[in-house]
Amino acid sequence: MTDAAELRSRAQELLAAHPPADTGRLDFLRARFDAGLAWVHFPEGLGGLGLPRSLQPVVDAELQAAGAPDNDPRRIGIGLGMAAPTILQYGTEEQKARFLKPLWTGEEVWCQLFSEPGAGSDLAALGTRAVREGDEWVVNGQKVWTSSAHLARWAILIARTDPDVPKHRGITYFVCDMTDPGVEVRPLRQITGEAEFNEVFLTGVRIPDAHRLGGTGDGWRVAQTTLNNERVAIGGMRLPREGGMIGPVSKTWRERPELRTHDLHQRLLKLWVDAEVARLTGERLRQQLVAGQPGPEGAGMKLAFARLNQEISGLEVELGGEEGLLYDDWTMRRPELVDFTGRDAGYRYLRSKGNSIEGGTSEVLLNIVAERVLGLPAEPRTDKDVAWKDLAR
Ligand SMILES: Cc1cc2nc3c(=O)[nH]c(=O)nc-3n(C[C@H](O)[C@H](O)[C@H](O)COP(=O)(O)OP(=O)(O)OC[C@H]3O[C@@H](n4cnc5c(N)ncnc54)[C@H](O)[C@@H]3O)c2cc1C
């Protein structure tokens, strides 16, 4: 039997043992994880079967056709797209067994405590301190722009554990319990009116050493796995043709002929083709990811995603004319997910501004593509050999 046929039959066995109509959502998702059909490229016993990632759509299609619930991947994107691959690569067996299942079923939401007021693009300059006390680490500092912190049970956190060595070397990676009394989450209202992200203050937060991911001082290397996966998660989502931003503007174009002009037509066609090329490039990238972790190539996808979203949503606002200037809802909502297609053109236009900042700014990603994909000379880095504590801040 081929792997695909074998997967179809495993999916049918799961459906027979847990008919979606008679099974609670969580019970079904837990059973799906136990059957190795959650993410087939993960190892057996951890929700997968050790098969190529490219076979996942076979399972998804089979279960979707039978009306099975999914794990609402957009709501738990940070867990699925960033925490999980990092835990898989660097976690101990205990950490994998503890965290991966509730992460995948969505019972436990994750957030990312990386950026700080003084460390965004230059993330390795971060100043949040973690000091070892016996079997624990005590963490003090401030993080910012933390998406979903208000919903999260766990966070992936990087903190400085050795200020006496150059910045990239003194960082350690932890799993932080967001219910610790020292964690304070405050909303940050953004241009869309929503507060999707937060400031997070960490005061005397205690993290058991058993929740360290990777070696002490090795956090920068561990964080590369997270960041490379983040770019793929943001920019490389699997989409049907006309999925994403190009969908709503194409629909308006078809349904509202009175809005059309020759100039807008030319621009829409060009963007439609660009969106399709980006979609197919994403498909190819996912095929390259059949084995192993993504490298810096994801930076290119994320760059294209940000540029296209901003251009397409700009065109959509223009197409709407005066209507395009209206905005559907300015209340400070605390959304559970970013829903590009569920709101109006104005929301898409404003929210897509963040696409060229989140997960690495476009300028920084261009540097990554230049240096690590094209092999061009690196930017001069004068602070490479200076202890973090001696850097000007
Ligand atoms: C919607 C959204 C969600 C986010 N969610 C999270 C999250 O969940 N967790 C988290 O940790 N962070 C999150 N972030 C933060 C994000 O990762 C940072 O904002 C980003 O890395 C940029 O850092 P900064 O804001 O400090 O800007 P800065 O680094 O201060 O950059 C300012 C400007 O300088 C430019 N610049 C900086 N360095 C260079 C360089 N070397 N070469 C050329 N230009 C340069 C930048 O491109 C930018 O235009 C989120 C951001 C947004 C917008």
mmCIF file with all atom_site columns, C-alpha atoms in Angstrom, residues 81-92 95 112 114 123 156-159 168-169 171-175 211-230 293-294:
data_model
loop_
_atom_site.group_PDB
_atom_site.id
_atom_site.type_symbol
_atom_site.label_atom_id
_atom_site.label_alt_id
_atom_site.label_comp_id
_atom_site.label_asym_id
_atom_site.label_entity_id
_atom_site.label_seq_id
_atom_site.pdbx_PDB_ins_code
_atom_site.Cartn_x
_atom_site.Cartn_y
_atom_site.Cartn_z
_atom_site.occupancy
_atom_site.B_iso_or_equiv
_atom_site.pdbx_formal_charge
_atom_site.auth_seq_id
_atom_site.auth_comp_id
_atom_site.auth_asym_id
_atom_site.auth_atom_id
_atom_site.pdbx_PDB_model_num
ATOM 1  C CA . GLY A 1 81  ? 4.219  27.206 13.578 1.00 0.00 ? 81  GLY A CA 1
ATOM 2  C CA . MET A 1 82  ? 6.962  28.186 16.009 1.00 0.00 ? 82  MET A CA 1
ATOM 3  C CA . ALA A 1 83  ? 6.902  26.526 19.448 1.00 0.00 ? 83  ALA A CA 1
ATOM 4  C CA . ALA A 1 84  ? 6.237  22.996 18.194 1.00 0.00 ? 84  ALA A CA 1
ATOM 5  C CA . PRO A 1 85  ? 9.123  22.704 15.698 1.00 0.00 ? 85  PRO A CA 1
ATOM 6  C CA . THR A 1 86  ? 11.491 24.186 18.287 1.00 0.00 ? 86  THR A CA 1
ATOM 7  C CA . ILE A 1 87  ? 10.355 21.785 21.009 1.00 0.00 ? 87  ILE A CA 1
ATOM 8  C CA . LEU A 1 88  ? 10.657 18.918 18.555 1.00 0.00 ? 88  LEU A CA 1
ATOM 9  C CA . GLN A 1 89  ? 14.220 19.843 17.644 1.00 0.00 ? 89  GLN A CA 1
ATOM 10 C CA . TYR A 1 90  ? 15.583 20.876 21.042 1.00 0.00 ? 90  TYR A CA 1
ATOM 11 C CA . GLY A 1 91  ? 13.154 19.540 23.670 1.00 0.00 ? 91  GLY A CA 1
ATOM 12 C CA . THR A 1 92  ? 13.854 16.655 26.026 1.00 0.00 ? 92  THR A CA 1
ATOM 13 C CA . GLN A 1 95  ? 9.176  18.276 27.311 1.00 0.00 ? 95  GLN A CA 1
ATOM 14 C CA . GLN A 1 112 ? 6.310  34.330 21.839 1.00 0.00 ? 112 GLN A CA 1
ATOM 15 C CA . PHE A 1 114 ? 11.125 37.585 22.122 1.00 0.00 ? 114 PHE A CA 1
ATOM 16 C CA . LEU A 1 123 ? 16.956 40.751 18.923 1.00 0.00 ? 123 LEU A CA 1
ATOM 17 C CA . ILE A 1 156 ? 8.571  30.600 24.323 1.00 0.00 ? 156 ILE A CA 1
ATOM 18 C CA . LEU A 1 157 ? 10.972 33.024 25.973 1.00 0.00 ? 157 LEU A CA 1
ATOM 19 C CA . ILE A 1 158 ? 14.546 34.097 25.353 1.00 0.00 ? 158 ILE A CA 1
ATOM 20 C CA . ALA A 1 159 ? 16.452 35.795 28.150 1.00 0.00 ? 159 ALA A CA 1
ATOM 21 C CA . HIS A 1 168 ? 24.587 36.187 20.756 1.00 0.00 ? 168 HIS A CA 1
ATOM 22 C CA . ARG A 1 169 ? 26.292 33.829 23.194 1.00 0.00 ? 169 ARG A CA 1
ATOM 23 C CA . ILE A 1 171 ? 21.082 33.930 25.726 1.00 0.00 ? 171 ILE A CA 1
ATOM 24 C CA . THR A 1 172 ? 19.060 30.938 26.925 1.00 0.00 ? 172 THR A CA 1
ATOM 25 C CA . TYR A 1 173 ? 15.702 29.686 25.659 1.00 0.00 ? 173 TYR A CA 1
ATOM 26 C CA . PHE A 1 174 ? 12.885 28.771 28.074 1.00 0.00 ? 174 PHE A CA 1
ATOM 27 C CA . VAL A 1 175 ? 9.271  27.729 28.219 1.00 0.00 ? 175 VAL A CA 1
ATOM 28 C CA . HIS A 1 211 ? 11.670 24.085 31.189 1.00 0.00 ? 211 HIS A CA 1
ATOM 29 C CA . ARG A 1 212 ? 14.920 25.215 29.545 1.00 0.00 ? 212 ARG A CA 1
ATOM 30 C CA . LEU A 1 213 ? 14.954 24.360 25.809 1.00 0.00 ? 213 LEU A CA 1
ATOM 31 C CA . GLY A 1 214 ? 18.484 23.552 24.666 1.00 0.00 ? 214 GLY A CA 1
ATOM 32 C CA . GLY A 1 215 ? 21.718 24.302 26.501 1.00 0.00 ? 215 GLY A CA 1
ATOM 33 C CA . THR A 1 216 ? 22.414 27.249 28.777 1.00 0.00 ? 216 THR A CA 1
ATOM 34 C CA . GLY A 1 217 ? 23.824 30.010 26.568 1.00 0.00 ? 217 GLY A CA 1
ATOM 35 C CA . ASP A 1 218 ? 22.645 28.247 23.406 1.00 0.00 ? 218 ASP A CA 1
ATOM 36 C CA . GLY A 1 219 ? 19.391 30.189 23.110 1.00 0.00 ? 219 GLY A CA 1
ATOM 37 C CA . TRP A 1 220 ? 20.345 32.125 19.988 1.00 0.00 ? 220 TRP A CA 1
ATOM 38 C CA . ARG A 1 221 ? 20.821 28.905 18.017 1.00 0.00 ? 221 ARG A CA 1
ATOM 39 C CA . VAL A 1 222 ? 17.516 27.521 19.340 1.00 0.00 ? 222 VAL A CA 1
ATOM 40 C CA . ALA A 1 223 ? 15.788 30.810 18.456 1.00 0.00 ? 223 ALA A CA 1
ATOM 41 C CA . GLN A 1 224 ? 16.932 30.471 14.822 1.00 0.00 ? 224 GLN A CA 1
ATOM 42 C CA . THR A 1 225 ? 14.712 27.401 14.502 1.00 0.00 ? 225 THR A CA 1
ATOM 43 C CA . THR A 1 226 ? 11.779 29.424 15.829 1.00 0.00 ? 226 THR A CA 1
ATOM 44 C CA . LEU A 1 227 ? 12.470 32.435 13.592 1.00 0.00 ? 227 LEU A CA 1
ATOM 45 C CA . ASN A 1 228 ? 12.984 30.424 10.401 1.00 0.00 ? 228 ASN A CA 1
ATOM 46 C CA . ASN A 1 229 ? 9.742  28.567 11.102 1.00 0.00 ? 229 ASN A CA 1
ATOM 47 C CA . GLU A 1 230 ? 7.978  31.845 11.934 1.00 0.00 ? 230 GLU A CA 1
ATOM 48 C CA . GLN A 1 293 ? 13.718 22.442 9.294  1.00 0.00 ? 293 GLN A CA 1
ATOM 49 C CA . PRO A 1 294 ? 13.307 25.496 7.047  1.00 0.00 ? 294 PRO A CA 1
#
